[in-house]
């Protein structure tokens, strides 16, 4: 009895200290390091509804996309590890080597990965390249002759996916012209007008232009073809490379989160992601489902950190 009284008294005196058995007693904030309306925001709001239903308290999405996501990721990193601030994270490994912020996988408590969207390799419809091999061979022969768009910045998921593929093909990345732009949509329009030779992006982002016959996607960087774009082959169908590259999203908390709270969140995420209605909702909105539990997600983030930083260094960013 005395131990219980002492524990409750300490919790009252120290607001930052969470008693796992009482969590959550009030609303939880989900920090989204992106603006409203994008894919990260959309999936976070879908999660928020289901987490609310699971735990019986509001899970409120707060958008902090300033600085290309730096503000939001830093908010997650520096928040109290009390279970009342969690966040949706994506590719973060490029910020440190590019001098934008100091984020490491070890700064977060991984909960689970729930999403992966493979990159697409998009060119103009009238491009002389009809396969990914044609494109890569041409770029390898004269890397400085072709321009590749970095729609959301050259450290983003899509250009890093393209750079990783080119590196695996033996292309000298130091000679490749990767040019920063203002997002994939704008870059695709610029390409159609003759401004770029290649725009890496998600295939759905290029979907309208593909359907209009103005853009063709030479490959999807996933393990299988996309149901909505069955005519676009995978990398493994066209090459001997077994690569899965693109954008991912997962839920994390500040480092030091109580293991019991982290476990409750991970269990809830497992239930959500395995639910058929969730999978259907994600598919309807064009998002891929990728499940990694806490341990696998931790390993994945550490691996991504190493590979992305290596590519960023090679690109001279």
Short mmCIF file of N, CA and C in Angstrom, two decimals, residues 186-254:
data_model
loop_
_atom_site.label_atom_id
_atom_site.label_comp_id
_atom_site.label_asym_id
_atom_site.label_seq_id
_atom_site.Cartn_x
_atom_site.Cartn_y
_atom_site.Cartn_z
N UNK A 186 5.25 19.53 -59.59
CA UNK A 186 5.86 20.56 -60.41
C UNK A 186 6.97 20.03 -61.28
N UNK A 187 7.76 19.12 -60.73
CA UNK A 187 8.86 18.54 -61.51
C UNK A 187 8.34 17.73 -62.69
N UNK A 188 7.25 17.01 -62.50
CA UNK A 188 6.66 16.24 -63.59
C UNK A 188 6.17 17.15 -64.71
N UNK A 189 5.55 18.25 -64.33
CA UNK A 189 5.10 19.21 -65.34
C UNK A 189 6.29 19.82 -66.08
N UNK A 190 7.36 20.12 -65.33
CA UNK A 190 8.57 20.65 -65.97
C UNK A 190 9.15 19.63 -66.94
N UNK A 191 9.12 18.36 -66.56
CA UNK A 191 9.67 17.33 -67.43
C UNK A 191 8.87 17.23 -68.73
N UNK A 192 7.55 17.26 -68.61
CA UNK A 192 6.71 17.20 -69.80
C UNK A 192 7.03 18.36 -70.74
N UNK A 193 7.37 19.51 -70.16
CA UNK A 193 7.70 20.69 -70.96
C UNK A 193 9.15 20.67 -71.46
N UNK A 194 9.90 19.63 -71.09
CA UNK A 194 11.27 19.50 -71.58
C UNK A 194 12.33 19.89 -70.58
N UNK A 195 11.95 20.14 -69.34
CA UNK A 195 12.91 20.64 -68.36
C UNK A 195 13.77 19.59 -67.70
N UNK A 196 13.27 18.38 -67.55
CA UNK A 196 14.03 17.29 -66.94
C UNK A 196 13.96 16.06 -67.84
N UNK A 197 14.92 15.18 -67.65
CA UNK A 197 14.89 13.91 -68.36
C UNK A 197 14.24 12.81 -67.53
N UNK A 198 14.38 12.90 -66.22
CA UNK A 198 13.85 11.88 -65.31
C UNK A 198 13.25 12.55 -64.09
N UNK A 199 12.11 12.07 -63.65
CA UNK A 199 11.53 12.50 -62.37
C UNK A 199 11.20 11.24 -61.57
N UNK A 200 11.96 10.95 -60.53
CA UNK A 200 11.56 9.86 -59.64
C UNK A 200 10.46 10.34 -58.69
N UNK A 201 9.44 9.54 -58.52
CA UNK A 201 8.33 9.90 -57.63
C UNK A 201 7.54 8.63 -57.36
N UNK A 202 6.51 8.74 -56.54
CA UNK A 202 5.58 7.61 -56.45
C UNK A 202 4.83 7.54 -57.78
N UNK A 203 4.42 6.34 -58.16
CA UNK A 203 3.69 6.20 -59.42
C UNK A 203 2.35 6.92 -59.38
N UNK A 204 1.58 6.85 -58.27
CA UNK A 204 0.32 7.59 -58.25
C UNK A 204 0.48 9.10 -58.47
N UNK A 205 1.61 9.68 -58.03
CA UNK A 205 1.82 11.11 -58.26
C UNK A 205 1.92 11.42 -59.75
N UNK A 206 2.42 10.47 -60.52
CA UNK A 206 2.53 10.65 -61.97
C UNK A 206 1.33 10.08 -62.71
N UNK A 207 0.38 9.51 -61.97
CA UNK A 207 -0.72 8.77 -62.57
C UNK A 207 -1.52 9.53 -63.60
N UNK A 208 -1.89 10.77 -63.29
CA UNK A 208 -2.72 11.53 -64.22
C UNK A 208 -1.99 11.77 -65.54
N UNK A 209 -0.69 12.07 -65.45
CA UNK A 209 0.08 12.32 -66.67
C UNK A 209 0.36 11.03 -67.43
N UNK A 210 0.48 9.92 -66.70
CA UNK A 210 0.63 8.62 -67.37
C UNK A 210 -0.64 8.29 -68.14
N UNK A 211 -1.78 8.47 -67.50
CA UNK A 211 -3.06 8.17 -68.13
C UNK A 211 -3.34 9.10 -69.30
N UNK A 212 -2.79 10.32 -69.22
CA UNK A 212 -2.98 11.28 -70.31
C UNK A 212 -2.01 11.04 -71.46
N UNK A 213 -1.10 10.07 -71.31
CA UNK A 213 -0.16 9.75 -72.38
C UNK A 213 0.99 10.72 -72.50
N UNK A 214 1.30 11.44 -71.42
CA UNK A 214 2.38 12.43 -71.48
C UNK A 214 3.62 11.98 -70.73
N UNK A 215 3.46 10.99 -69.88
CA UNK A 215 4.57 10.45 -69.09
C UNK A 215 4.49 8.93 -69.13
N UNK A 216 5.65 8.29 -69.12
CA UNK A 216 5.68 6.83 -68.94
C UNK A 216 6.63 6.51 -67.79
N UNK A 217 6.24 5.56 -67.00
CA UNK A 217 7.06 5.11 -65.89
C UNK A 217 7.73 3.80 -66.31
N UNK A 218 9.05 3.78 -66.28
CA UNK A 218 9.80 2.63 -66.80
C UNK A 218 9.90 1.49 -65.81
N UNK A 219 9.74 1.79 -64.52
CA UNK A 219 9.83 0.73 -63.52
C UNK A 219 9.25 1.22 -62.21
N UNK A 220 8.76 0.27 -61.44
CA UNK A 220 8.35 0.54 -60.07
C UNK A 220 9.34 -0.20 -59.18
N UNK A 221 9.81 0.47 -58.13
CA UNK A 221 10.89 -0.07 -57.30
C UNK A 221 10.33 -0.89 -56.13
N UNK A 222 9.35 -1.71 -56.41
CA UNK A 222 8.74 -2.54 -55.38
C UNK A 222 8.91 -4.01 -55.69
N UNK A 223 8.42 -4.85 -54.81
CA UNK A 223 8.56 -6.30 -54.99
C UNK A 223 7.54 -6.86 -55.97
N UNK A 224 6.50 -6.09 -56.25
CA UNK A 224 5.48 -6.54 -57.20
C UNK A 224 4.87 -5.34 -57.90
N UNK A 225 4.19 -5.60 -59.01
CA UNK A 225 3.55 -4.51 -59.75
C UNK A 225 2.41 -3.92 -58.92
N UNK A 226 2.11 -2.66 -59.19
CA UNK A 226 1.02 -1.99 -58.49
C UNK A 226 -0.31 -2.35 -59.14
N UNK A 227 -1.30 -2.64 -58.31
CA UNK A 227 -2.60 -3.04 -58.83
C UNK A 227 -3.21 -1.96 -59.73
N UNK A 228 -2.98 -0.71 -59.38
CA UNK A 228 -3.55 0.39 -60.16
C UNK A 228 -2.78 0.66 -61.44
N UNK A 229 -1.54 0.14 -61.53
CA UNK A 229 -0.70 0.37 -62.72
C UNK A 229 -0.05 -0.96 -63.12
N UNK A 230 -0.85 -1.91 -63.56
CA UNK A 230 -0.33 -3.27 -63.79
C UNK A 230 0.62 -3.39 -64.97
N UNK A 231 0.69 -2.37 -65.82
CA UNK A 231 1.57 -2.44 -67.00
C UNK A 231 3.00 -1.99 -66.70
N UNK A 232 3.23 -1.45 -65.50
CA UNK A 232 4.58 -0.96 -65.17
C UNK A 232 5.35 -2.09 -64.50
N UNK A 233 6.43 -2.57 -65.10
CA UNK A 233 7.17 -3.69 -64.52
C UNK A 233 8.03 -3.28 -63.33
N UNK A 234 8.38 -4.24 -62.52
CA UNK A 234 9.27 -4.01 -61.38
C UNK A 234 10.72 -4.03 -61.86
N UNK A 235 11.62 -3.59 -60.99
CA UNK A 235 13.04 -3.65 -61.29
C UNK A 235 13.50 -5.09 -61.50
N UNK A 236 13.04 -5.97 -60.62
CA UNK A 236 13.51 -7.35 -60.69
C UNK A 236 13.05 -8.06 -61.96
N UNK A 237 11.96 -7.59 -62.56
CA UNK A 237 11.50 -8.18 -63.81
C UNK A 237 12.42 -7.81 -64.98
N UNK A 238 13.08 -6.66 -64.86
CA UNK A 238 13.86 -6.15 -65.98
C UNK A 238 15.37 -6.26 -65.78
N UNK A 239 15.80 -6.43 -64.53
CA UNK A 239 17.23 -6.46 -64.23
C UNK A 239 17.51 -7.61 -63.26
N UNK A 240 18.78 -7.79 -62.93
CA UNK A 240 19.13 -8.79 -61.93
C UNK A 240 19.26 -8.16 -60.54
N UNK A 241 18.74 -6.94 -60.38
CA UNK A 241 18.78 -6.25 -59.10
C UNK A 241 17.52 -6.55 -58.29
N UNK A 242 17.70 -6.96 -57.08
CA UNK A 242 16.57 -7.24 -56.19
C UNK A 242 16.50 -6.10 -55.16
N UNK A 243 15.97 -4.97 -55.59
CA UNK A 243 15.92 -3.76 -54.76
C UNK A 243 14.48 -3.37 -54.50
N UNK A 244 14.21 -2.93 -53.28
CA UNK A 244 12.92 -2.36 -52.92
C UNK A 244 13.21 -0.97 -52.35
N UNK A 245 12.84 0.06 -53.10
CA UNK A 245 13.25 1.42 -52.76
C UNK A 245 12.05 2.36 -52.86
N UNK A 246 11.97 3.29 -51.94
CA UNK A 246 10.88 4.25 -51.99
C UNK A 246 10.73 4.99 -50.68
N UNK A 247 9.50 5.38 -50.39
CA UNK A 247 9.19 6.16 -49.19
C UNK A 247 8.52 5.27 -48.16
N UNK A 248 8.85 5.48 -46.91
CA UNK A 248 8.26 4.69 -45.83
C UNK A 248 7.79 5.62 -44.72
N UNK A 249 6.87 5.12 -43.92
CA UNK A 249 6.36 5.88 -42.78
C UNK A 249 6.18 4.94 -41.61
N UNK A 250 6.47 5.44 -40.43
CA UNK A 250 6.30 4.65 -39.22
C UNK A 250 6.02 5.54 -38.03
N UNK A 251 5.63 4.93 -36.93
CA UNK A 251 5.33 5.66 -35.70
C UNK A 251 6.49 5.50 -34.73
N UNK A 252 6.90 6.62 -34.16
CA UNK A 252 7.97 6.62 -33.15
C UNK A 252 7.54 7.50 -31.99
N UNK A 253 8.32 7.42 -30.91
CA UNK A 253 8.16 8.28 -29.75
C UNK A 253 9.53 8.79 -29.37
N UNK A 254 9.62 9.76 -28.47
CA UNK A 254 10.94 10.18 -28.00
C UNK A 254 11.67 9.01 -27.35
#
